[in-house]
PDB file of C-alpha atoms in Angstrom:
ATOM      1  CA  UNK A   1      37.190 158.414 139.014  1.00 42.00           C
ATOM      2  CA  UNK A   2      36.139 155.662 136.617  1.00 50.00           C
ATOM      3  CA  UNK A   3      35.835 151.990 137.448  1.00 52.00           C
ATOM      4  CA  UNK A   4      38.272 151.162 134.641  1.00 65.00           C
ATOM      5  CA  UNK A   5      41.007 153.320 136.177  1.00 64.00           C
ATOM      6  CA  UNK A   6      40.450 151.827 139.613  1.00 62.00           C
ATOM      7  CA  UNK A   7      40.712 148.458 137.901  1.00 82.00           C
ATOM      8  CA  UNK A   8      43.998 149.333 136.198  1.00 88.00           C
ATOM      9  CA  UNK A   9      45.573 150.244 139.524  1.00 91.00           C
ATOM     10  CA  UNK A  10      44.233 147.143 141.250  1.00 91.00           C
ATOM     11  CA  UNK A  11      45.203 144.830 138.406  1.00 93.00           C
ATOM     12  CA  UNK A  12      48.733 146.194 138.359  1.00 94.00           C
ATOM     13  CA  UNK A  13      49.131 145.691 142.111  1.00 94.00           C
ATOM     14  CA  UNK A  14      47.687 142.188 141.868  1.00 93.00           C
ATOM     15  CA  UNK A  15      49.951 141.055 139.020  1.00 94.00           C
ATOM     16  CA  UNK A  16      53.058 142.457 140.711  1.00 94.00           C
ATOM     17  CA  UNK A  17      52.085 140.787 144.020  1.00 93.00           C
ATOM     18  CA  UNK A  18      51.473 137.481 142.265  1.00 92.00           C
ATOM     19  CA  UNK A  19      55.000 137.239 140.896  1.00 91.00           C
ATOM     20  CA  UNK A  20      56.668 137.335 144.340  1.00 90.00           C
ATOM     21  CA  UNK A  21      57.154 134.433 146.749  1.00 88.00           C
ATOM     22  CA  UNK A  22      57.668 134.760 150.517  1.00 86.00           C
ATOM     23  CA  UNK A  23      61.311 133.734 150.156  1.00 84.00           C
ATOM     24  CA  UNK A  24      61.849 136.541 147.639  1.00 85.00           C
ATOM     25  CA  UNK A  25      61.094 139.171 150.273  1.00 85.00           C
ATOM     26  CA  UNK A  26      62.545 137.523 153.367  1.00 82.00           C
ATOM     27  CA  UNK A  27      59.344 135.987 154.753  1.00 81.00           C
ATOM     28  CA  UNK A  28      59.123 132.442 156.051  1.00 73.00           C
ATOM     29  CA  UNK A  29      56.864 130.034 154.228  1.00 68.00           C
ATOM     30  CA  UNK A  30      55.515 127.556 156.746  1.00 55.00           C
ATOM     31  CA  UNK A  31      54.597 125.056 154.085  1.00 57.00           C
ATOM     32  CA  UNK A  32      51.178 123.784 153.246  1.00 57.00           C
ATOM     33  CA  UNK A  33      49.197 124.608 150.188  1.00 63.00           C
ATOM     34  CA  UNK A  34      48.879 128.322 149.454  1.00 67.00           C
ATOM     35  CA  UNK A  35      45.569 129.364 147.983  1.00 71.00           C
ATOM     36  CA  UNK A  36      47.063 132.317 146.121  1.00 74.00           C
ATOM     37  CA  UNK A  37      49.836 132.698 143.577  1.00 76.00           C
ATOM     38  CA  UNK A  38      52.564 134.821 145.065  1.00 86.00           C
ATOM     39  CA  UNK A  39      52.307 136.905 148.217  1.00 90.00           C
ATOM     40  CA  UNK A  40      49.113 137.143 150.221  1.00 90.00           C
ATOM     41  CA  UNK A  41      47.598 140.594 150.601  1.00 92.00           C
ATOM     42  CA  UNK A  42      48.324 140.630 154.333  1.00 92.00           C
ATOM     43  CA  UNK A  43      51.957 139.707 153.664  1.00 91.00           C
ATOM     44  CA  UNK A  44      52.401 142.573 151.252  1.00 93.00           C
ATOM     45  CA  UNK A  45      50.607 144.961 153.616  1.00 94.00           C
ATOM     46  CA  UNK A  46      52.988 143.918 156.399  1.00 93.00           C
ATOM     47  CA  UNK A  47      56.011 144.591 154.216  1.00 93.00           C
ATOM     48  CA  UNK A  48      54.681 148.004 153.153  1.00 94.00           C
ATOM     49  CA  UNK A  49      53.670 149.033 156.662  1.00 94.00           C
ATOM     50  CA  UNK A  50      49.948 149.492 155.926  1.00 94.00           C
ATOM     51  CA  UNK A  51      46.912 147.683 157.236  1.00 94.00           C
ATOM     52  CA  UNK A  52      45.726 144.594 155.394  1.00 94.00           C
ATOM     53  CA  UNK A  53      42.220 146.028 155.120  1.00 94.00           C
ATOM     54  CA  UNK A  54      43.502 149.256 153.575  1.00 94.00           C
ATOM     55  CA  UNK A  55      45.631 147.418 151.024  1.00 94.00           C
ATOM     56  CA  UNK A  56      42.721 145.132 150.152  1.00 94.00           C
ATOM     57  CA  UNK A  57      40.466 148.133 149.489  1.00 92.00           C
ATOM     58  CA  UNK A  58      43.190 149.704 147.344  1.00 92.00           C
ATOM     59  CA  UNK A  59      43.692 146.583 145.239  1.00 90.00           C
ATOM     60  CA  UNK A  60      39.940 146.087 144.862  1.00 89.00           C
ATOM     61  CA  UNK A  61      39.427 149.666 143.697  1.00 83.00           C
ATOM     62  CA  UNK A  62      37.417 150.654 146.750  1.00 83.00           C
ATOM     63  CA  UNK A  63      39.893 153.225 147.996  1.00 76.00           C
ATOM     64  CA  UNK A  64      41.795 156.034 146.297  1.00 76.00           C
ATOM     65  CA  UNK A  65      43.976 158.845 147.485  1.00 78.00           C
ATOM     66  CA  UNK A  66      47.022 156.816 148.470  1.00 87.00           C
ATOM     67  CA  UNK A  67      49.825 159.212 149.347  1.00 91.00           C
ATOM     68  CA  UNK A  68      53.136 159.206 147.468  1.00 93.00           C
ATOM     69  CA  UNK A  69      54.752 157.809 150.610  1.00 95.00           C
ATOM     70  CA  UNK A  70      52.367 154.841 150.694  1.00 95.00           C
ATOM     71  CA  UNK A  71      52.873 154.218 146.979  1.00 95.00           C
ATOM     72  CA  UNK A  72      56.641 154.265 147.432  1.00 96.00           C
ATOM     73  CA  UNK A  73      56.347 151.837 150.337  1.00 96.00           C
ATOM     74  CA  UNK A  74      54.277 149.492 148.155  1.00 96.00           C
ATOM     75  CA  UNK A  75      56.814 149.855 145.346  1.00 96.00           C
ATOM     76  CA  UNK A  76      59.631 148.852 147.672  1.00 95.00           C
ATOM     77  CA  UNK A  77      57.664 145.899 149.029  1.00 95.00           C
ATOM     78  CA  UNK A  78      56.829 144.743 145.508  1.00 95.00           C
ATOM     79  CA  UNK A  79      60.443 145.144 144.344  1.00 95.00           C
ATOM     80  CA  UNK A  80      59.329 147.400 141.494  1.00 95.00           C
ATOM     81  CA  UNK A  81      61.742 148.775 138.937  1.00 95.00           C
ATOM     82  CA  UNK A  82      62.035 152.525 138.413  1.00 95.00           C
ATOM     83  CA  UNK A  83      59.679 152.306 135.414  1.00 94.00           C
ATOM     84  CA  UNK A  84      57.164 150.244 137.377  1.00 96.00           C
ATOM     85  CA  UNK A  85      57.312 152.674 140.299  1.00 96.00           C
ATOM     86  CA  UNK A  86      56.536 155.594 138.001  1.00 96.00           C
ATOM     87  CA  UNK A  87      53.719 153.600 136.420  1.00 95.00           C
ATOM     88  CA  UNK A  88      52.226 152.911 139.854  1.00 95.00           C
ATOM     89  CA  UNK A  89      52.190 156.647 140.609  1.00 94.00           C
ATOM     90  CA  UNK A  90      50.654 157.397 137.184  1.00 93.00           C
ATOM     91  CA  UNK A  91      47.847 154.896 137.765  1.00 93.00           C
ATOM     92  CA  UNK A  92      47.153 156.205 141.252  1.00 91.00           C
ATOM     93  CA  UNK A  93      47.040 159.791 139.994  1.00 90.00           C
ATOM     94  CA  UNK A  94      44.614 158.870 137.214  1.00 87.00           C
ATOM     95  CA  UNK A  95      42.369 157.073 139.699  1.00 83.00           C
ATOM     96  CA  UNK A  96      42.118 160.214 141.856  1.00 81.00           C
ATOM     97  CA  UNK A  97      40.780 162.504 139.152  1.00 73.00           C
ATOM     98  CA  UNK A  98      37.006 162.817 138.772  1.00 64.00           C
ATOM     99  CA  UNK A  99      35.698 161.395 135.502  1.00 56.00           C
ATOM    100  CA  UNK A 100      33.577 164.463 134.818  1.00 49.00           C
ATOM    101  CA  UNK A 101      36.727 166.583 134.841  1.00 46.00           C
ATOM    102  CA  UNK A 102      38.173 164.821 131.812  1.00 49.00           C
ATOM    103  CA  UNK A 103      37.259 164.985 128.175  1.00 53.00           C
ATOM    104  CA  UNK A 104      38.361 162.397 125.643  1.00 59.00           C
ATOM    105  CA  UNK A 105      39.192 164.933 122.937  1.00 72.00           C
ATOM    106  CA  UNK A 106      40.954 163.789 119.811  1.00 77.00           C
ATOM    107  CA  UNK A 107      44.626 164.791 120.017  1.00 81.00           C
ATOM    108  CA  UNK A 108      46.125 166.697 117.070  1.00 84.00           C
ATOM    109  CA  UNK A 109      48.352 164.751 114.661  1.00 87.00           C
ATOM    110  CA  UNK A 110      51.948 164.393 115.763  1.00 92.00           C
ATOM    111  CA  UNK A 111      54.748 165.792 113.612  1.00 91.00           C
ATOM    112  CA  UNK A 112      58.511 165.462 113.620  1.00 93.00           C
ATOM    113  CA  UNK A 113      59.860 168.995 113.828  1.00 92.00           C
ATOM    114  CA  UNK A 114      62.322 170.582 111.385  1.00 93.00           C
ATOM    115  CA  UNK A 115      65.279 170.167 113.768  1.00 93.00           C
ATOM    116  CA  UNK A 116      64.481 166.481 114.210  1.00 93.00           C
ATOM    117  CA  UNK A 117      64.211 165.938 110.456  1.00 93.00           C
ATOM    118  CA  UNK A 118      67.515 167.741 109.933  1.00 93.00           C
ATOM    119  CA  UNK A 119      69.144 165.456 112.498  1.00 92.00           C
ATOM    120  CA  UNK A 120      67.647 162.393 110.850  1.00 92.00           C
ATOM    121  CA  UNK A 121      69.029 163.478 107.486  1.00 90.00           C
ATOM    122  CA  UNK A 122      72.587 163.560 108.843  1.00 93.00           C
ATOM    123  CA  UNK A 123      72.432 159.889 109.884  1.00 91.00           C
ATOM    124  CA  UNK A 124      73.382 158.523 106.471  1.00 84.00           C
ATOM    125  CA  UNK A 125      74.990 155.272 107.639  1.00 90.00           C
ATOM    126  CA  UNK A 126      72.599 154.370 110.461  1.00 95.00           C
ATOM    127  CA  UNK A 127      69.014 153.099 110.099  1.00 96.00           C
ATOM    128  CA  UNK A 128      66.881 155.563 112.022  1.00 97.00           C
ATOM    129  CA  UNK A 129      63.268 156.567 112.513  1.00 97.00           C
ATOM    130  CA  UNK A 130      61.220 158.898 114.692  1.00 97.00           C
ATOM    131  CA  UNK A 131      58.482 157.305 116.800  1.00 97.00           C
ATOM    132  CA  UNK A 132      55.579 159.215 118.340  1.00 95.00           C
ATOM    133  CA  UNK A 133      53.707 158.744 121.592  1.00 94.00           C
ATOM    134  CA  UNK A 134      51.602 155.856 120.297  1.00 95.00           C
ATOM    135  CA  UNK A 135      54.493 154.229 118.407  1.00 96.00           C
ATOM    136  CA  UNK A 136      53.492 155.825 115.090  1.00 97.00           C
ATOM    137  CA  UNK A 137      56.397 156.255 112.654  1.00 97.00           C
ATOM    138  CA  UNK A 138      56.598 160.020 112.127  1.00 97.00           C
ATOM    139  CA  UNK A 139      59.667 159.932 109.865  1.00 97.00           C
ATOM    140  CA  UNK A 140      62.505 157.654 108.773  1.00 96.00           C
ATOM    141  CA  UNK A 141      65.648 157.868 106.721  1.00 95.00           C
ATOM    142  CA  UNK A 142      66.384 155.635 103.749  1.00 93.00           C
ATOM    143  CA  UNK A 143      68.185 152.942 105.731  1.00 95.00           C
ATOM    144  CA  UNK A 144      65.539 153.000 108.455  1.00 96.00           C
ATOM    145  CA  UNK A 145      62.830 152.392 105.902  1.00 96.00           C
ATOM    146  CA  UNK A 146      64.834 149.670 104.154  1.00 95.00           C
ATOM    147  CA  UNK A 147      65.696 147.827 107.374  1.00 96.00           C
ATOM    148  CA  UNK A 148      62.408 148.013 109.262  1.00 96.00           C
ATOM    149  CA  UNK A 149      59.724 148.231 106.592  1.00 95.00           C
ATOM    150  CA  UNK A 150      61.043 148.155 103.048  1.00 93.00           C
ATOM    151  CA  UNK A 151      57.812 146.484 101.943  1.00 93.00           C
ATOM    152  CA  UNK A 152      55.831 149.630 102.838  1.00 95.00           C
ATOM    153  CA  UNK A 153      55.528 152.948 101.004  1.00 94.00           C
ATOM    154  CA  UNK A 154      58.493 155.231 101.710  1.00 93.00           C
ATOM    155  CA  UNK A 155      56.199 158.216 102.043  1.00 94.00           C
ATOM    156  CA  UNK A 156      53.749 156.593 104.479  1.00 95.00           C
ATOM    157  CA  UNK A 157      54.924 158.528 107.582  1.00 95.00           C
ATOM    158  CA  UNK A 158      53.928 161.773 105.890  1.00 92.00           C
ATOM    159  CA  UNK A 159      50.241 160.827 105.967  1.00 90.00           C
ATOM    160  CA  UNK A 160      48.857 161.024 109.543  1.00 90.00           C
ATOM    161  CA  UNK A 161      45.863 158.901 108.576  1.00 87.00           C
ATOM    162  CA  UNK A 162      47.968 156.044 107.219  1.00 90.00           C
ATOM    163  CA  UNK A 163      51.219 156.085 109.121  1.00 94.00           C
ATOM    164  CA  UNK A 164      52.903 152.801 110.009  1.00 97.00           C
ATOM    165  CA  UNK A 165      52.574 151.978 113.688  1.00 97.00           C
ATOM    166  CA  UNK A 166      55.378 149.938 115.249  1.00 97.00           C
ATOM    167  CA  UNK A 167      53.091 148.053 117.649  1.00 97.00           C
ATOM    168  CA  UNK A 168      50.586 147.250 114.900  1.00 97.00           C
ATOM    169  CA  UNK A 169      53.381 146.052 112.614  1.00 98.00           C
ATOM    170  CA  UNK A 170      54.867 143.776 115.282  1.00 98.00           C
ATOM    171  CA  UNK A 171      51.570 142.013 115.960  1.00 98.00           C
ATOM    172  CA  UNK A 172      49.718 142.070 112.640  1.00 97.00           C
ATOM    173  CA  UNK A 173      52.313 142.314 109.855  1.00 97.00           C
ATOM    174  CA  UNK A 174      53.894 138.981 108.729  1.00 97.00           C
ATOM    175  CA  UNK A 175      56.979 140.726 107.302  1.00 96.00           C
ATOM    176  CA  UNK A 176      57.765 142.450 110.606  1.00 97.00           C
ATOM    177  CA  UNK A 177      57.090 139.313 112.618  1.00 97.00           C
ATOM    178  CA  UNK A 178      59.538 137.337 110.486  1.00 97.00           C
ATOM    179  CA  UNK A 179      62.136 140.108 110.789  1.00 97.00           C
ATOM    180  CA  UNK A 180      62.926 139.300 114.449  1.00 97.00           C
ATOM    181  CA  UNK A 181      64.509 135.933 115.288  1.00 97.00           C
ATOM    182  CA  UNK A 182      63.285 136.294 118.878  1.00 97.00           C
ATOM    183  CA  UNK A 183      59.911 137.797 118.080  1.00 97.00           C
ATOM    184  CA  UNK A 184      58.429 137.286 121.591  1.00 97.00           C
ATOM    185  CA  UNK A 185      61.226 139.362 123.168  1.00 96.00           C
ATOM    186  CA  UNK A 186      60.610 142.244 120.753  1.00 97.00           C
ATOM    187  CA  UNK A 187      56.844 141.965 121.160  1.00 97.00           C
ATOM    188  CA  UNK A 188      57.068 142.062 124.967  1.00 97.00           C
ATOM    189  CA  UNK A 189      59.285 145.151 124.818  1.00 96.00           C
ATOM    190  CA  UNK A 190      56.752 146.921 122.590  1.00 96.00           C
ATOM    191  CA  UNK A 191      53.829 146.000 124.864  1.00 97.00           C
ATOM    192  CA  UNK A 192      55.646 147.051 128.042  1.00 96.00           C
ATOM    193  CA  UNK A 193      56.407 150.450 126.537  1.00 95.00           C
ATOM    194  CA  UNK A 194      52.831 150.880 125.294  1.00 96.00           C
ATOM    195  CA  UNK A 195      51.448 149.928 128.719  1.00 96.00           C
ATOM    196  CA  UNK A 196      53.712 152.511 130.356  1.00 95.00           C
ATOM    197  CA  UNK A 197      52.517 155.240 127.975  1.00 95.00           C
ATOM    198  CA  UNK A 198      48.883 154.253 128.562  1.00 94.00           C
ATOM    199  CA  UNK A 199      49.376 154.773 132.292  1.00 93.00           C
ATOM    200  CA  UNK A 200      50.764 158.233 131.628  1.00 92.00           C
ATOM    201  CA  UNK A 201      47.954 159.175 129.219  1.00 92.00           C
ATOM    202  CA  UNK A 202      44.801 157.316 130.348  1.00 90.00           C
ATOM    203  CA  UNK A 203      42.523 159.740 128.485  1.00 89.00           C
ATOM    204  CA  UNK A 204      44.086 159.411 125.018  1.00 93.00           C
ATOM    205  CA  UNK A 205      41.303 157.980 122.814  1.00 94.00           C
ATOM    206  CA  UNK A 206      43.657 157.153 119.935  1.00 94.00           C
ATOM    207  CA  UNK A 207      45.893 155.142 122.253  1.00 95.00           C
ATOM    208  CA  UNK A 208      42.881 153.359 123.735  1.00 94.00           C
ATOM    209  CA  UNK A 209      41.651 152.585 120.219  1.00 95.00           C
ATOM    210  CA  UNK A 210      45.022 151.099 119.252  1.00 96.00           C
ATOM    211  CA  UNK A 211      45.089 148.896 122.350  1.00 97.00           C
ATOM    212  CA  UNK A 212      41.522 147.765 121.694  1.00 96.00           C
ATOM    213  CA  UNK A 213      42.297 146.948 118.073  1.00 97.00           C
ATOM    214  CA  UNK A 214      45.367 144.882 118.929  1.00 98.00           C
ATOM    215  CA  UNK A 215      43.582 143.107 121.771  1.00 97.00           C
ATOM    216  CA  UNK A 216      40.932 141.922 119.310  1.00 97.00           C
ATOM    217  CA  UNK A 217      43.327 141.064 116.469  1.00 97.00           C
ATOM    218  CA  UNK A 218      46.061 139.311 118.450  1.00 97.00           C
ATOM    219  CA  UNK A 219      45.632 136.888 121.335  1.00 97.00           C
ATOM    220  CA  UNK A 220      49.374 137.214 121.941  1.00 97.00           C
ATOM    221  CA  UNK A 221      49.054 140.960 122.426  1.00 98.00           C
ATOM    222  CA  UNK A 222      46.090 140.411 124.727  1.00 97.00           C
ATOM    223  CA  UNK A 223      48.033 137.974 126.907  1.00 96.00           C
ATOM    224  CA  UNK A 224      51.078 140.259 127.115  1.00 97.00           C
ATOM    225  CA  UNK A 225      48.909 143.300 127.826  1.00 96.00           C
ATOM    226  CA  UNK A 226      47.096 141.509 130.653  1.00 94.00           C
ATOM    227  CA  UNK A 227      50.446 140.741 132.295  1.00 93.00           C
ATOM    228  CA  UNK A 228      50.715 144.493 133.108  1.00 94.00           C
ATOM    229  CA  UNK A 229      54.459 144.565 132.481  1.00 93.00           C
ATOM    230  CA  UNK A 230      55.901 148.052 131.934  1.00 95.00           C
ATOM    231  CA  UNK A 231      59.254 149.365 130.778  1.00 92.00           C
ATOM    232  CA  UNK A 232      60.759 151.780 128.279  1.00 89.00           C
ATOM    233  CA  UNK A 233      62.241 150.646 124.961  1.00 87.00           C
ATOM    234  CA  UNK A 234      65.662 152.148 125.554  1.00 87.00           C
ATOM    235  CA  UNK A 235      68.420 149.690 124.623  1.00 93.00           C
ATOM    236  CA  UNK A 236      68.235 146.117 123.340  1.00 95.00           C
ATOM    237  CA  UNK A 237      70.042 143.836 120.884  1.00 96.00           C
ATOM    238  CA  UNK A 238      68.071 141.822 118.346  1.00 97.00           C
ATOM    239  CA  UNK A 239      68.954 139.290 115.715  1.00 97.00           C
ATOM    240  CA  UNK A 240      67.137 140.297 112.560  1.00 97.00           C
ATOM    241  CA  UNK A 241      66.491 138.131 109.506  1.00 97.00           C
ATOM    242  CA  UNK A 242      66.206 140.556 106.662  1.00 96.00           C
ATOM    243  CA  UNK A 243      64.797 139.190 103.375  1.00 94.00           C
ATOM    244  CA  UNK A 244      67.431 141.025 101.297  1.00 94.00           C
ATOM    245  CA  UNK A 245      70.672 140.873 103.302  1.00 94.00           C
ATOM    246  CA  UNK A 246      70.098 137.908 105.615  1.00 94.00           C
ATOM    247  CA  UNK A 247      70.855 137.688 109.329  1.00 96.00           C
ATOM    248  CA  UNK A 248      72.319 140.608 111.225  1.00 96.00           C
ATOM    249  CA  UNK A 249      72.468 141.647 114.864  1.00 97.00           C
ATOM    250  CA  UNK A 250      71.592 145.246 115.690  1.00 97.00           C
ATOM    251  CA  UNK A 251      71.474 147.233 118.895  1.00 97.00           C
ATOM    252  CA  UNK A 252      68.315 149.303 118.920  1.00 96.00           C
ATOM    253  CA  UNK A 253      68.586 152.505 120.931  1.00 96.00           C
ATOM    254  CA  UNK A 254      65.638 154.785 121.600  1.00 95.00           C
ATOM    255  CA  UNK A 255      66.669 158.327 122.506  1.00 94.00           C
ATOM    256  CA  UNK A 256      64.277 160.990 123.798  1.00 93.00           C
ATOM    257  CA  UNK A 257      64.081 164.086 121.595  1.00 92.00           C
ATOM    258  CA  UNK A 258      64.310 167.053 123.996  1.00 88.00           C
ATOM    259  CA  UNK A 259      62.368 169.539 121.899  1.00 85.00           C
ATOM    260  CA  UNK A 260      59.567 167.079 121.025  1.00 87.00           C
ATOM    261  CA  UNK A 261      57.571 165.684 123.936  1.00 86.00           C
ATOM    262  CA  UNK A 262      57.033 161.904 123.832  1.00 90.00           C
ATOM    263  CA  UNK A 263      58.975 161.446 120.587  1.00 94.00           C
ATOM    264  CA  UNK A 264      61.879 159.020 120.287  1.00 95.00           C
ATOM    265  CA  UNK A 265      64.743 158.744 117.831  1.00 96.00           C
ATOM    266  CA  UNK A 266      65.177 155.003 117.216  1.00 97.00           C
ATOM    267  CA  UNK A 267      68.586 153.894 115.914  1.00 97.00           C
ATOM    268  CA  UNK A 268      69.767 150.449 114.791  1.00 96.00           C
ATOM    269  CA  UNK A 269      73.534 150.210 115.340  1.00 96.00           C
ATOM    270  CA  UNK A 270      75.865 147.383 114.327  1.00 96.00           C
ATOM    271  CA  UNK A 271      79.373 146.621 115.542  1.00 95.00           C
ATOM    272  CA  UNK A 272      81.950 148.133 113.149  1.00 93.00           C
ATOM    273  CA  UNK A 273      83.694 145.497 111.064  1.00 93.00           C
ATOM    274  CA  UNK A 274      81.227 142.774 111.973  1.00 96.00           C
ATOM    275  CA  UNK A 275      79.294 140.668 109.441  1.00 96.00           C
ATOM    276  CA  UNK A 276      76.182 142.541 110.556  1.00 96.00           C
ATOM    277  CA  UNK A 277      77.848 145.856 109.727  1.00 95.00           C
ATOM    278  CA  UNK A 278      78.789 144.600 106.289  1.00 95.00           C
ATOM    279  CA  UNK A 279      75.234 143.330 105.701  1.00 94.00           C
ATOM    280  CA  UNK A 280      73.898 146.753 106.604  1.00 93.00           C
ATOM    281  CA  UNK A 281      76.275 148.382 104.129  1.00 92.00           C
ATOM    282  CA  UNK A 282      74.804 146.181 101.394  1.00 92.00           C
ATOM    283  CA  UNK A 283      71.227 147.137 102.207  1.00 91.00           C
ATOM    284  CA  UNK A 284      71.057 150.402 100.178  1.00 89.00           C
ATOM    285  CA  UNK A 285      72.226 148.509  97.088  1.00 85.00           C
ATOM    286  CA  UNK A 286      69.603 145.773  97.535  1.00 83.00           C
ATOM    287  CA  UNK A 287      66.627 147.900  98.543  1.00 69.00           C
ATOM    288  CA  UNK A 288      64.262 149.367  95.938  1.00 65.00           C
ATOM    289  CA  UNK A 289      65.196 152.913  97.081  1.00 49.00           C
ATOM    290  CA  UNK A 290      68.718 152.553  95.643  1.00 40.00           C
ATOM    291  CA  UNK A 291      70.808 155.694  95.743  1.00 40.00           C
ATOM    292  CA  UNK A 292      68.603 157.503  98.233  1.00 46.00           C
ATOM    293  CA  UNK A 293      69.893 156.083 101.508  1.00 45.00           C
ATOM    294  CA  UNK A 294      70.160 159.463 103.224  1.00 50.00           C
ATOM    295  CA  UNK A 295      66.853 160.877 102.086  1.00 68.00           C
ATOM    296  CA  UNK A 296      64.379 161.452 104.893  1.00 76.00           C
ATOM    297  CA  UNK A 297      60.706 160.720 104.504  1.00 75.00           C
ATOM    298  CA  UNK A 298      58.245 161.719 107.150  1.00 74.00           C
ATOM    299  CA  UNK A 299      56.258 164.429 108.768  1.00 66.00           C
ATOM    300  CA  UNK A 300      57.040 168.046 109.311  1.00 55.00           C
ATOM    301  CA  UNK A 301      55.274 171.037 110.715  1.00 49.00           C
ATOM    302  CA  UNK A 302      53.278 172.782 107.962  1.00 46.00           C
ATOM    303  CA  UNK A 303      54.868 176.008 106.794  1.00 44.00           C
ATOM    304  CA  UNK A 304      53.151 179.369 106.550  1.00 39.00           C
ATOM    305  CA  UNK A 305      50.186 179.186 104.240  1.00 43.00           C
ATOM    306  CA  UNK A 306      50.070 175.393 104.387  1.00 42.00           C
ATOM    307  CA  UNK A 307      47.277 173.444 106.022  1.00 45.00           C
ATOM    308  CA  UNK A 308      47.696 170.533 108.358  1.00 44.00           C
ATOM    309  CA  UNK A 309      46.449 167.243 106.931  1.00 41.00           C
ATOM    310  CA  UNK A 310      43.094 166.195 108.235  1.00 42.00           C
ATOM    311  CA  UNK A 311      42.617 162.925 110.054  1.00 37.00           C
TER     312      UNK A 311
END
């Protein structure tokens, strides 16, 4: 067990405890100045049915091995969402494992499989892309490229060493930042999803490197990351300000790909007949990739006799 993993568990518990007030959980507040933000440790311990000393050791990283029942009791006391509850269990599981039993090996490059690419190619009228575990763009169709990153090379997802990364684009790319009218909402959604994945894969060195890079490059990412919010990017509506077709509102849906672990099919859907729908129909005629709206660019599994690209 590493100190950093004990710290992740303790920090998550602390931030979730800090956002609750006694009135939120049915406790009386007898007035007076409270020295802590949110619930006191002994108040949370009371709600969860554990001793205050045990909870204190858990939050301070001095105790591991909390049972699933205790974790569920803490989740109920903290009013955690389903995603937060799972994240709590992931962090506790990572804290239990001995550090010497883990190796930070470099994961192999991710690829969108043939079936996924075939599906992507059928989505001619919908902007779509395939996102990997670390939010790398593994493939996109013509509309997906034109809507999300028309200023980048169409073939970029095919190169594992230079693939666009959705989190990196949101925080370091001026074009992508300007694309979202409510940029903070989109940025928070990206960070919450990345934090959730990091809890599930604490030993992924590429993921840790991405988080470290963004923490250094963006104080906004650092602040959002330190909030310890978690949640999947599943369904959300965003107003986008595209440089070629103007304002449009899209509903972004992220669907799990059953045959590809940790990969998501991200779709941007507009309401039929709406001005946003009409703007999207104009996009293929305005984008540089005119006439190739259905063409898919991205990764695939190397065929027989081919070699995987080196990273």
